[in-house]
PDB file of C-alpha atoms in Angstrom:
ATOM      1  CA  UNK A  29      18.715   7.767  29.508  1.00 69.00           C
ATOM      2  CA  UNK A  30      21.759   5.922  30.951  1.00 67.00           C
ATOM      3  CA  UNK A  31      22.465   5.005  34.659  1.00 71.00           C
ATOM      4  CA  UNK A  32      26.056   4.210  35.556  1.00 69.00           C
ATOM      5  CA  UNK A  33      26.149   1.427  38.156  1.00 71.00           C
ATOM      6  CA  UNK A  34      29.791   0.570  37.957  1.00 68.00           C
ATOM      7  CA  UNK A  35      33.022   2.604  37.985  1.00 71.00           C
ATOM      8  CA  UNK A  36      36.290   1.197  36.845  1.00 68.00           C
ATOM      9  CA  UNK A  37      38.379   0.378  33.908  1.00 71.00           C
ATOM     10  CA  UNK A  38      37.483  -2.097  31.128  1.00 70.00           C
ATOM     11  CA  UNK A  39      40.384  -2.854  28.734  1.00 80.00           C
ATOM     12  CA  UNK A  40      38.728  -5.731  27.051  1.00 88.00           C
ATOM     13  CA  UNK A  41      37.621  -5.578  23.453  1.00 89.00           C
ATOM     14  CA  UNK A  42      33.939  -6.485  23.073  1.00 92.00           C
ATOM     15  CA  UNK A  43      32.714  -9.064  20.567  1.00 94.00           C
ATOM     16  CA  UNK A  44      30.883  -7.832  17.546  1.00 94.00           C
ATOM     17  CA  UNK A  45      27.098  -8.406  17.538  1.00 96.00           C
ATOM     18  CA  UNK A  46      25.284 -10.960  15.355  1.00 97.00           C
ATOM     19  CA  UNK A  47      22.615  -9.429  13.155  1.00 97.00           C
ATOM     20  CA  UNK A  48      19.171 -10.949  13.174  1.00 96.00           C
ATOM     21  CA  UNK A  49      16.487  -8.712  11.540  1.00 95.00           C
ATOM     22  CA  UNK A  50      15.780  -7.661   8.923  1.00 94.00           C
ATOM     23  CA  UNK A  51      17.327 -10.894   7.604  1.00 95.00           C
ATOM     24  CA  UNK A  52      20.049 -10.738   5.064  1.00 96.00           C
ATOM     25  CA  UNK A  53      18.655 -10.321   1.476  1.00 95.00           C
ATOM     26  CA  UNK A  54      15.192  -9.542   2.829  1.00 93.00           C
ATOM     27  CA  UNK A  55      12.662  -8.029   0.390  1.00 90.00           C
ATOM     28  CA  UNK A  56       9.604  -5.719   0.654  1.00 86.00           C
ATOM     29  CA  UNK A  57      10.861  -4.234   3.925  1.00 88.00           C
ATOM     30  CA  UNK A  58       8.547  -1.364   5.026  1.00 86.00           C
ATOM     31  CA  UNK A  59       9.694   2.267   5.547  1.00 82.00           C
ATOM     32  CA  UNK A  60       9.594   1.893   9.322  1.00 78.00           C
ATOM     33  CA  UNK A  61      12.059  -0.864  10.302  1.00 84.00           C
ATOM     34  CA  UNK A  62      12.908  -2.410  13.716  1.00 87.00           C
ATOM     35  CA  UNK A  63      16.529  -3.488  13.529  1.00 95.00           C
ATOM     36  CA  UNK A  64      17.522  -6.380  15.863  1.00 96.00           C
ATOM     37  CA  UNK A  65      20.828  -8.182  16.767  1.00 97.00           C
ATOM     38  CA  UNK A  66      22.096 -10.494  19.370  1.00 96.00           C
ATOM     39  CA  UNK A  67      22.835  -8.899  22.799  1.00 95.00           C
ATOM     40  CA  UNK A  68      26.512  -8.666  23.922  1.00 95.00           C
ATOM     41  CA  UNK A  69      26.944  -9.308  27.653  1.00 91.00           C
ATOM     42  CA  UNK A  70      29.348  -6.395  28.397  1.00 88.00           C
ATOM     43  CA  UNK A  71      27.808  -3.911  26.013  1.00 91.00           C
ATOM     44  CA  UNK A  72      27.037  -0.384  27.146  1.00 91.00           C
ATOM     45  CA  UNK A  73      26.145   0.985  23.796  1.00 95.00           C
ATOM     46  CA  UNK A  74      25.593  -0.176  20.299  1.00 96.00           C
ATOM     47  CA  UNK A  75      26.169   1.836  17.073  1.00 97.00           C
ATOM     48  CA  UNK A  76      23.856   1.158  14.147  1.00 97.00           C
ATOM     49  CA  UNK A  77      24.725   2.333  10.621  1.00 97.00           C
ATOM     50  CA  UNK A  78      22.395   2.091   7.521  1.00 97.00           C
ATOM     51  CA  UNK A  79      23.550   2.984   4.041  1.00 96.00           C
ATOM     52  CA  UNK A  80      22.937   2.613   0.396  1.00 96.00           C
ATOM     53  CA  UNK A  81      26.607   2.039  -0.157  1.00 95.00           C
ATOM     54  CA  UNK A  82      27.925  -1.420   0.645  1.00 95.00           C
ATOM     55  CA  UNK A  83      31.261   0.108   1.679  1.00 95.00           C
ATOM     56  CA  UNK A  84      29.546   2.643   4.026  1.00 96.00           C
ATOM     57  CA  UNK A  85      31.517   5.446   2.326  1.00 93.00           C
ATOM     58  CA  UNK A  86      28.393   7.437   2.981  1.00 93.00           C
ATOM     59  CA  UNK A  87      25.996   6.698   5.838  1.00 93.00           C
ATOM     60  CA  UNK A  88      22.306   7.347   5.443  1.00 92.00           C
ATOM     61  CA  UNK A  89      21.394   6.760   9.054  1.00 93.00           C
ATOM     62  CA  UNK A  90      23.495   6.544  12.203  1.00 94.00           C
ATOM     63  CA  UNK A  91      21.963   5.660  15.554  1.00 94.00           C
ATOM     64  CA  UNK A  92      23.116   4.885  19.109  1.00 95.00           C
ATOM     65  CA  UNK A  93      21.155   2.316  21.191  1.00 94.00           C
ATOM     66  CA  UNK A  94      21.389   1.119  24.823  1.00 92.00           C
ATOM     67  CA  UNK A  95      19.624  -2.146  23.913  1.00 95.00           C
ATOM     68  CA  UNK A  96      19.905  -4.617  21.079  1.00 96.00           C
ATOM     69  CA  UNK A  97      17.185  -3.056  18.977  1.00 95.00           C
ATOM     70  CA  UNK A  98      16.624   0.195  17.181  1.00 93.00           C
ATOM     71  CA  UNK A  99      13.706   1.600  15.196  1.00 88.00           C
ATOM     72  CA  UNK A 100      14.443   3.522  11.942  1.00 88.00           C
ATOM     73  CA  UNK A 101      12.030   5.602   9.942  1.00 81.00           C
ATOM     74  CA  UNK A 102      12.340   7.605   6.675  1.00 81.00           C
ATOM     75  CA  UNK A 103      13.756   4.937   4.340  1.00 88.00           C
ATOM     76  CA  UNK A 104      13.136   5.356   0.598  1.00 89.00           C
ATOM     77  CA  UNK A 105      10.871   2.989  -1.388  1.00 89.00           C
ATOM     78  CA  UNK A 106      12.279   0.352  -3.675  1.00 90.00           C
ATOM     79  CA  UNK A 107      15.817   0.910  -2.452  1.00 94.00           C
ATOM     80  CA  UNK A 108      18.586  -1.572  -1.435  1.00 96.00           C
ATOM     81  CA  UNK A 109      20.110  -0.773   1.967  1.00 97.00           C
ATOM     82  CA  UNK A 110      23.012  -2.197   3.894  1.00 97.00           C
ATOM     83  CA  UNK A 111      23.394  -2.247   7.658  1.00 97.00           C
ATOM     84  CA  UNK A 112      25.852  -3.180  10.411  1.00 98.00           C
ATOM     85  CA  UNK A 113      26.309  -2.776  14.170  1.00 98.00           C
ATOM     86  CA  UNK A 114      29.315  -2.191  16.475  1.00 97.00           C
ATOM     87  CA  UNK A 115      29.428  -2.861  20.205  1.00 96.00           C
ATOM     88  CA  UNK A 116      30.850  -0.396  22.826  1.00 94.00           C
ATOM     89  CA  UNK A 117      31.633  -1.676  26.394  1.00 90.00           C
ATOM     90  CA  UNK A 118      32.465   1.660  27.765  1.00 85.00           C
ATOM     91  CA  UNK A 119      36.218   1.375  27.179  1.00 84.00           C
ATOM     92  CA  UNK A 120      36.568  -0.014  23.600  1.00 91.00           C
ATOM     93  CA  UNK A 121      34.543  -0.674  20.474  1.00 93.00           C
ATOM     94  CA  UNK A 122      34.282  -3.926  18.704  1.00 95.00           C
ATOM     95  CA  UNK A 123      34.893  -4.449  15.005  1.00 95.00           C
ATOM     96  CA  UNK A 124      31.791  -3.896  12.899  1.00 97.00           C
ATOM     97  CA  UNK A 125      29.515  -6.793  12.508  1.00 97.00           C
ATOM     98  CA  UNK A 126      28.938  -8.749   9.239  1.00 97.00           C
ATOM     99  CA  UNK A 127      27.016  -6.528   6.752  1.00 97.00           C
ATOM    100  CA  UNK A 128      23.380  -7.475   5.978  1.00 98.00           C
ATOM    101  CA  UNK A 129      21.430  -6.044   3.105  1.00 97.00           C
ATOM    102  CA  UNK A 130      17.655  -5.644   2.447  1.00 96.00           C
ATOM    103  CA  UNK A 131      15.447  -3.958  -0.120  1.00 94.00           C
ATOM    104  CA  UNK A 132      12.448  -1.843   0.839  1.00 91.00           C
ATOM    105  CA  UNK A 133       9.007  -2.286  -0.811  1.00 88.00           C
ATOM    106  CA  UNK A 134       6.774   0.447  -2.017  1.00 88.00           C
ATOM    107  CA  UNK A 135       3.427   2.022  -1.122  1.00 91.00           C
ATOM    108  CA  UNK A 136      -0.034   0.549  -1.681  1.00 92.00           C
ATOM    109  CA  UNK A 137      -1.383   0.764  -5.158  1.00 92.00           C
ATOM    110  CA  UNK A 138      -4.845   2.352  -5.380  1.00 93.00           C
ATOM    111  CA  UNK A 139      -7.527   0.405  -7.153  1.00 90.00           C
ATOM    112  CA  UNK A 140     -11.022   1.851  -6.608  1.00 88.00           C
ATOM    113  CA  UNK A 141     -12.471   4.407  -7.025  1.00 89.00           C
ATOM    114  CA  UNK A 142     -10.104   4.666 -10.092  1.00 89.00           C
ATOM    115  CA  UNK A 143      -8.355   7.922 -10.854  1.00 90.00           C
ATOM    116  CA  UNK A 144     -10.649  10.614 -12.403  1.00 88.00           C
ATOM    117  CA  UNK A 145     -13.745   8.555 -11.750  1.00 86.00           C
ATOM    118  CA  UNK A 146     -17.007  10.439 -11.928  1.00 82.00           C
ATOM    119  CA  UNK A 147     -20.392   9.901 -10.427  1.00 79.00           C
ATOM    120  CA  UNK A 148     -18.957   7.992  -7.369  1.00 84.00           C
ATOM    121  CA  UNK A 149     -21.557   7.485  -4.742  1.00 81.00           C
ATOM    122  CA  UNK A 150     -21.432   9.191  -1.296  1.00 81.00           C
ATOM    123  CA  UNK A 151     -20.443   6.025   0.494  1.00 80.00           C
ATOM    124  CA  UNK A 152     -18.093   4.062  -1.827  1.00 86.00           C
ATOM    125  CA  UNK A 153     -15.893   1.139  -1.013  1.00 87.00           C
ATOM    126  CA  UNK A 154     -12.245   2.149  -1.299  1.00 91.00           C
ATOM    127  CA  UNK A 155      -9.890  -0.584  -2.391  1.00 91.00           C
ATOM    128  CA  UNK A 156      -6.011  -0.808  -2.661  1.00 92.00           C
ATOM    129  CA  UNK A 157      -3.342  -3.487  -2.919  1.00 90.00           C
ATOM    130  CA  UNK A 158      -1.756  -5.248   0.036  1.00 90.00           C
ATOM    131  CA  UNK A 159       1.621  -4.179   1.317  1.00 89.00           C
ATOM    132  CA  UNK A 160       3.720  -7.045   2.863  1.00 86.00           C
ATOM    133  CA  UNK A 161       5.008  -6.980   6.402  1.00 83.00           C
ATOM    134  CA  UNK A 162       2.987  -4.021   7.708  1.00 87.00           C
ATOM    135  CA  UNK A 163       0.404  -3.791  10.480  1.00 90.00           C
ATOM    136  CA  UNK A 164      -2.364  -1.241   9.356  1.00 93.00           C
ATOM    137  CA  UNK A 165      -3.362   1.358   6.826  1.00 94.00           C
ATOM    138  CA  UNK A 166      -4.551   4.980   6.953  1.00 94.00           C
ATOM    139  CA  UNK A 167      -7.133   6.137   4.479  1.00 96.00           C
ATOM    140  CA  UNK A 168      -7.223   9.918   3.757  1.00 95.00           C
ATOM    141  CA  UNK A 169      -9.865  11.647   1.685  1.00 95.00           C
ATOM    142  CA  UNK A 170      -9.794  15.481   1.158  1.00 94.00           C
ATOM    143  CA  UNK A 171     -10.980  18.255  -1.021  1.00 92.00           C
ATOM    144  CA  UNK A 172      -7.390  19.469  -0.969  1.00 90.00           C
ATOM    145  CA  UNK A 173      -4.746  17.871  -3.281  1.00 90.00           C
ATOM    146  CA  UNK A 174      -2.142  18.482  -0.535  1.00 91.00           C
ATOM    147  CA  UNK A 175      -4.309  16.651   2.057  1.00 89.00           C
ATOM    148  CA  UNK A 176      -3.973  19.456   4.714  1.00 82.00           C
ATOM    149  CA  UNK A 177      -6.286  19.378   7.721  1.00 68.00           C
ATOM    150  CA  UNK A 178      -9.190  19.262   8.206  1.00 73.00           C
ATOM    151  CA  UNK A 179      -9.581  16.107   6.195  1.00 82.00           C
ATOM    152  CA  UNK A 180     -12.925  15.131   4.677  1.00 83.00           C
ATOM    153  CA  UNK A 181     -12.209  11.720   6.110  1.00 86.00           C
ATOM    154  CA  UNK A 182      -9.141  10.328   7.891  1.00 91.00           C
ATOM    155  CA  UNK A 183      -9.414   6.774   9.030  1.00 92.00           C
ATOM    156  CA  UNK A 184      -6.533   4.865  10.871  1.00 92.00           C
ATOM    157  CA  UNK A 185      -6.122   1.390  12.017  1.00 93.00           C
ATOM    158  CA  UNK A 186      -7.513  -0.297   8.929  1.00 94.00           C
ATOM    159  CA  UNK A 187      -6.225  -3.928   8.748  1.00 93.00           C
ATOM    160  CA  UNK A 188      -7.890  -4.953   5.396  1.00 92.00           C
ATOM    161  CA  UNK A 189      -7.312  -3.572   1.943  1.00 92.00           C
ATOM    162  CA  UNK A 190     -10.886  -2.245   1.565  1.00 90.00           C
ATOM    163  CA  UNK A 191     -12.939   0.350   3.558  1.00 91.00           C
ATOM    164  CA  UNK A 192     -16.415   1.769   2.970  1.00 87.00           C
ATOM    165  CA  UNK A 193     -16.826   5.405   3.820  1.00 89.00           C
ATOM    166  CA  UNK A 194     -20.190   7.047   4.403  1.00 81.00           C
ATOM    167  CA  UNK A 195     -21.598  10.483   3.920  1.00 82.00           C
ATOM    168  CA  UNK A 196     -19.161  12.010   1.453  1.00 87.00           C
ATOM    169  CA  UNK A 197     -20.335  15.249   0.031  1.00 88.00           C
ATOM    170  CA  UNK A 198     -22.235  14.971  -3.244  1.00 85.00           C
ATOM    171  CA  UNK A 199     -21.245  16.689  -6.489  1.00 86.00           C
ATOM    172  CA  UNK A 200     -17.715  17.295  -5.067  1.00 90.00           C
ATOM    173  CA  UNK A 201     -14.210  16.755  -6.363  1.00 92.00           C
ATOM    174  CA  UNK A 202     -12.345  14.714  -3.848  1.00 93.00           C
ATOM    175  CA  UNK A 203      -8.830  13.129  -3.616  1.00 95.00           C
ATOM    176  CA  UNK A 204      -7.748  10.040  -1.737  1.00 95.00           C
ATOM    177  CA  UNK A 205      -4.625   8.192  -0.782  1.00 96.00           C
ATOM    178  CA  UNK A 206      -3.436   5.386   1.566  1.00 96.00           C
ATOM    179  CA  UNK A 207      -0.434   5.152   3.720  1.00 92.00           C
ATOM    180  CA  UNK A 208       0.613   2.245   5.848  1.00 91.00           C
ATOM    181  CA  UNK A 209       2.072   1.811   9.353  1.00 88.00           C
ATOM    182  CA  UNK A 210       4.553  -0.749  10.695  1.00 82.00           C
ATOM    183  CA  UNK A 211       3.494  -0.638  14.299  1.00 81.00           C
ATOM    184  CA  UNK A 212       3.680   3.008  15.308  1.00 78.00           C
ATOM    185  CA  UNK A 213       6.133   3.972  12.494  1.00 78.00           C
ATOM    186  CA  UNK A 214       4.595   5.766   9.524  1.00 81.00           C
ATOM    187  CA  UNK A 215       5.232   4.169   6.135  1.00 84.00           C
ATOM    188  CA  UNK A 216       5.011   5.350   2.575  1.00 87.00           C
ATOM    189  CA  UNK A 217       2.122   7.320   1.196  1.00 90.00           C
ATOM    190  CA  UNK A 218       0.529   5.945  -2.000  1.00 94.00           C
ATOM    191  CA  UNK A 219       0.003   8.119  -5.125  1.00 94.00           C
ATOM    192  CA  UNK A 220      -3.085  10.385  -5.097  1.00 95.00           C
ATOM    193  CA  UNK A 221      -6.308   9.563  -7.053  1.00 94.00           C
ATOM    194  CA  UNK A 222      -9.024  12.110  -7.724  1.00 93.00           C
ATOM    195  CA  UNK A 223     -12.756  11.349  -8.113  1.00 91.00           C
ATOM    196  CA  UNK A 224     -15.985  13.342  -8.477  1.00 89.00           C
ATOM    197  CA  UNK A 225     -18.998  12.288  -6.369  1.00 86.00           C
ATOM    198  CA  UNK A 226     -22.430  12.052  -8.059  1.00 78.00           C
ATOM    199  CA  UNK A 227     -25.852  13.579  -7.101  1.00 70.00           C
ATOM    200  CA  UNK A 228     -26.802  10.507  -5.056  1.00 60.00           C
ATOM    201  CA  UNK A 229     -30.119  10.210  -6.893  1.00 50.00           C
ATOM    202  CA  UNK A 230     -29.683   7.342  -9.358  1.00 50.00           C
ATOM    203  CA  UNK A 231     -30.858   3.767  -8.784  1.00 48.00           C
ATOM    204  CA  UNK A 232     -27.365   2.335  -8.953  1.00 50.00           C
ATOM    205  CA  UNK A 233     -26.236   4.988  -6.385  1.00 51.00           C
ATOM    206  CA  UNK A 234     -29.042   3.891  -4.057  1.00 50.00           C
ATOM    207  CA  UNK A 235     -27.976   0.300  -4.481  1.00 49.00           C
ATOM    208  CA  UNK A 236     -24.423   1.047  -3.754  1.00 48.00           C
ATOM    209  CA  UNK A 237     -25.246   3.214  -0.773  1.00 48.00           C
ATOM    210  CA  UNK A 238     -27.343   0.353   0.693  1.00 45.00           C
ATOM    211  CA  UNK A 239     -24.097  -1.623   0.980  1.00 44.00           C
ATOM    212  CA  UNK A 240     -24.236  -3.616  -2.231  1.00 46.00           C
ATOM    213  CA  UNK A 241     -21.818  -3.518  -5.205  1.00 53.00           C
ATOM    214  CA  UNK A 242     -23.620  -3.286  -8.486  1.00 69.00           C
ATOM    215  CA  UNK A 243     -21.303  -5.885 -10.076  1.00 78.00           C
ATOM    216  CA  UNK A 244     -22.925  -8.937  -8.697  1.00 76.00           C
ATOM    217  CA  UNK A 245     -20.664 -11.563 -10.236  1.00 81.00           C
ATOM    218  CA  UNK A 246     -17.938 -12.130 -12.793  1.00 85.00           C
ATOM    219  CA  UNK A 247     -17.223 -15.592 -14.197  1.00 86.00           C
ATOM    220  CA  UNK A 248     -15.467 -17.854 -15.155  1.00 87.00           C
ATOM    221  CA  UNK A 249     -12.415 -17.309 -12.783  1.00 80.00           C
ATOM    222  CA  UNK A 250      -9.888 -17.413 -14.177  1.00 83.00           C
ATOM    223  CA  UNK A 251     -11.344 -16.346 -17.571  1.00 82.00           C
ATOM    224  CA  UNK A 252     -10.367 -17.818 -20.835  1.00 80.00           C
ATOM    225  CA  UNK A 253     -12.036 -16.507 -24.036  1.00 81.00           C
ATOM    226  CA  UNK A 254     -15.095 -14.840 -22.656  1.00 86.00           C
ATOM    227  CA  UNK A 255     -16.144 -13.190 -19.360  1.00 88.00           C
ATOM    228  CA  UNK A 256     -19.799 -12.834 -18.228  1.00 88.00           C
ATOM    229  CA  UNK A 257     -20.604  -9.914 -15.934  1.00 86.00           C
ATOM    230  CA  UNK A 258     -23.783  -9.995 -13.828  1.00 83.00           C
ATOM    231  CA  UNK A 259     -25.178  -6.561 -12.857  1.00 77.00           C
ATOM    232  CA  UNK A 260     -27.069  -6.388  -9.656  1.00 68.00           C
ATOM    233  CA  UNK A 261     -29.718  -3.872 -10.870  1.00 61.00           C
ATOM    234  CA  UNK A 262     -31.751  -3.437 -14.038  1.00 56.00           C
ATOM    235  CA  UNK A 263     -31.168   0.113 -15.397  1.00 54.00           C
ATOM    236  CA  UNK A 264     -32.224   1.404 -18.784  1.00 55.00           C
ATOM    237  CA  UNK A 265     -28.972   3.236 -19.545  1.00 58.00           C
ATOM    238  CA  UNK A 266     -25.982   2.892 -21.773  1.00 66.00           C
ATOM    239  CA  UNK A 267     -22.863   1.537 -20.121  1.00 75.00           C
ATOM    240  CA  UNK A 268     -19.141   1.054 -20.774  1.00 83.00           C
ATOM    241  CA  UNK A 269     -16.886  -1.817 -19.844  1.00 86.00           C
ATOM    242  CA  UNK A 270     -13.170  -1.040 -19.723  1.00 86.00           C
ATOM    243  CA  UNK A 271     -10.285  -3.476 -19.021  1.00 89.00           C
ATOM    244  CA  UNK A 272      -6.853  -2.209 -18.063  1.00 88.00           C
ATOM    245  CA  UNK A 273      -3.643  -3.913 -17.336  1.00 84.00           C
ATOM    246  CA  UNK A 274      -1.609  -3.381 -14.178  1.00 74.00           C
ATOM    247  CA  UNK A 275       0.203  -0.396 -15.738  1.00 76.00           C
ATOM    248  CA  UNK A 276      -3.132   1.380 -16.305  1.00 77.00           C
ATOM    249  CA  UNK A 277      -3.108   0.881 -20.065  1.00 83.00           C
ATOM    250  CA  UNK A 278      -6.573   0.160 -21.575  1.00 83.00           C
ATOM    251  CA  UNK A 279      -6.539  -3.199 -23.330  1.00 85.00           C
ATOM    252  CA  UNK A 280     -10.267  -3.609 -24.101  1.00 84.00           C
ATOM    253  CA  UNK A 281     -13.228  -1.337 -24.121  1.00 83.00           C
ATOM    254  CA  UNK A 282     -16.928  -2.183 -24.890  1.00 78.00           C
ATOM    255  CA  UNK A 283     -19.268   0.783 -25.202  1.00 73.00           C
ATOM    256  CA  UNK A 284     -23.057   1.276 -25.162  1.00 71.00           C
ATOM    257  CA  UNK A 285     -24.100  -2.113 -23.610  1.00 70.00           C
ATOM    258  CA  UNK A 286     -27.490  -1.961 -21.799  1.00 67.00           C
ATOM    259  CA  UNK A 287     -28.372  -3.493 -18.503  1.00 64.00           C
ATOM    260  CA  UNK A 288     -31.440  -5.470 -19.720  1.00 61.00           C
ATOM    261  CA  UNK A 289     -33.758  -7.898 -18.100  1.00 65.00           C
ATOM    262  CA  UNK A 290     -31.306 -10.771 -17.811  1.00 71.00           C
ATOM    263  CA  UNK A 291     -28.665  -8.313 -16.174  1.00 75.00           C
ATOM    264  CA  UNK A 292     -25.775 -10.147 -17.894  1.00 82.00           C
ATOM    265  CA  UNK A 293     -23.119  -8.753 -20.216  1.00 83.00           C
ATOM    266  CA  UNK A 294     -20.517 -10.996 -22.032  1.00 84.00           C
ATOM    267  CA  UNK A 295     -17.226  -9.666 -23.361  1.00 86.00           C
ATOM    268  CA  UNK A 296     -14.632 -11.411 -25.438  1.00 88.00           C
ATOM    269  CA  UNK A 297     -11.142 -11.708 -23.836  1.00 87.00           C
ATOM    270  CA  UNK A 298      -9.563 -13.979 -26.381  1.00 86.00           C
ATOM    271  CA  UNK A 299      -6.987 -11.404 -27.449  1.00 86.00           C
ATOM    272  CA  UNK A 300      -5.797 -10.571 -23.953  1.00 87.00           C
ATOM    273  CA  UNK A 301      -2.478 -12.111 -22.717  1.00 87.00           C
ATOM    274  CA  UNK A 302      -2.423 -14.224 -19.522  1.00 87.00           C
ATOM    275  CA  UNK A 303      -2.169 -12.076 -16.369  1.00 85.00           C
ATOM    276  CA  UNK A 304      -3.990  -9.824 -13.947  1.00 84.00           C
ATOM    277  CA  UNK A 305      -6.293  -7.062 -15.125  1.00 87.00           C
ATOM    278  CA  UNK A 306      -8.765  -4.491 -13.705  1.00 86.00           C
ATOM    279  CA  UNK A 307     -12.261  -4.582 -15.193  1.00 85.00           C
ATOM    280  CA  UNK A 308     -14.304  -1.470 -14.760  1.00 84.00           C
ATOM    281  CA  UNK A 309     -18.088  -1.226 -15.416  1.00 82.00           C
ATOM    282  CA  UNK A 310     -19.573   2.284 -15.794  1.00 78.00           C
ATOM    283  CA  UNK A 311     -23.338   2.694 -15.807  1.00 70.00           C
ATOM    284  CA  UNK A 312     -25.247   6.069 -15.310  1.00 62.00           C
ATOM    285  CA  UNK A 313     -21.925   7.761 -14.536  1.00 59.00           C
ATOM    286  CA  UNK A 314     -21.183   5.295 -11.724  1.00 65.00           C
ATOM    287  CA  UNK A 315     -18.092   3.154 -11.831  1.00 70.00           C
ATOM    288  CA  UNK A 316     -17.034   0.023 -10.163  1.00 77.00           C
ATOM    289  CA  UNK A 317     -13.700  -1.898 -10.586  1.00 80.00           C
ATOM    290  CA  UNK A 318     -12.933  -5.485 -10.012  1.00 81.00           C
ATOM    291  CA  UNK A 319      -9.696  -7.490 -10.340  1.00 82.00           C
ATOM    292  CA  UNK A 320      -9.865 -10.358 -12.935  1.00 86.00           C
ATOM    293  CA  UNK A 321      -7.423 -13.095 -14.038  1.00 85.00           C
ATOM    294  CA  UNK A 322      -6.911 -14.200 -17.611  1.00 87.00           C
ATOM    295  CA  UNK A 323      -5.398 -17.670 -18.016  1.00 84.00           C
TER     296      UNK A 323
END
C-alpha cells in the first residue's frame, strides 16, 4: 500500500542507496534472505535486483519496496548471486548502487538414522548437520517418498540438530528429510533418507526407547590408532561396525563382534587419514551412528 501525502513536482535526482546486508562476499547465505540498505530521505520507492550475472544482463529477481528492506525467497543452493538497489523519489531514479555479491549455502546433511537403515526403533533420535545463519528446522517423516500430507510426523520450530520422535509405526518403511527456516521464509529441503523400523521387541530397542543410546561412549577423542566403543547393553548377538567418510564411502568395516560382559569393542584406525568420519554400530538389526575425529 502507498499513501500520497504530498502533491507537487520533484526534479531532483535522488542519491543511490548504500547496501548493508547481506554483506559483500558473504558466504552460506540461506535460501530466504532479508536484503537491507541505507534509507534515502526523499525515497518513495526502491528497486531491488538480484542476478547470477554480475552485469545484470539477466535478472533472476526484481522487487519494489517502499522501505529500505526486502525479503526474497527461492534462491538456489551453492550459487553466487549479485544484487543492487536503485532509489526512486517519485520524479527520478538514482543510478544503481554499488554491486554486492554473496553465495548461498546448502541444505542440512542427514546423519542418523542413516539411509537404508533397518531395525530402527519406534522412537529414534534423528540427527543432521547444522546450517549457518538460520533460525529453525522442520523434520518431516512419511511413508510416502514425495512427503505428501498427512505426514507420519511433521515437527517445526526445532532449534537444535537432533530430535527424538516417539511412536513411529513398527515394521514400516519410512522416509525422512529436514528443511530449515530463516525466520518465516522457507529454506532448502535436505535429501531424503529411507529406513525400516523394527519390531520393537529386542533388548536394544527397549533401551533405545527408554531414552538411552546404546553407544555409551567412544574414546579417545580425537582418535589416533585405535578407538574403543562402549556399548550400553550386554546382548549375545553378532554386530557390525562400519566407518564412512563424509562422502558416504565405507573406509573400515568390522564384522561379527559380540557385545560381551565388558561391553567394549576396540577397532584399529591406524590406516585412516585425518578428518571427520561417521561410525555406525549395528547390533540385532539396530543401528546407531556417531561422529568421530581421527587426528
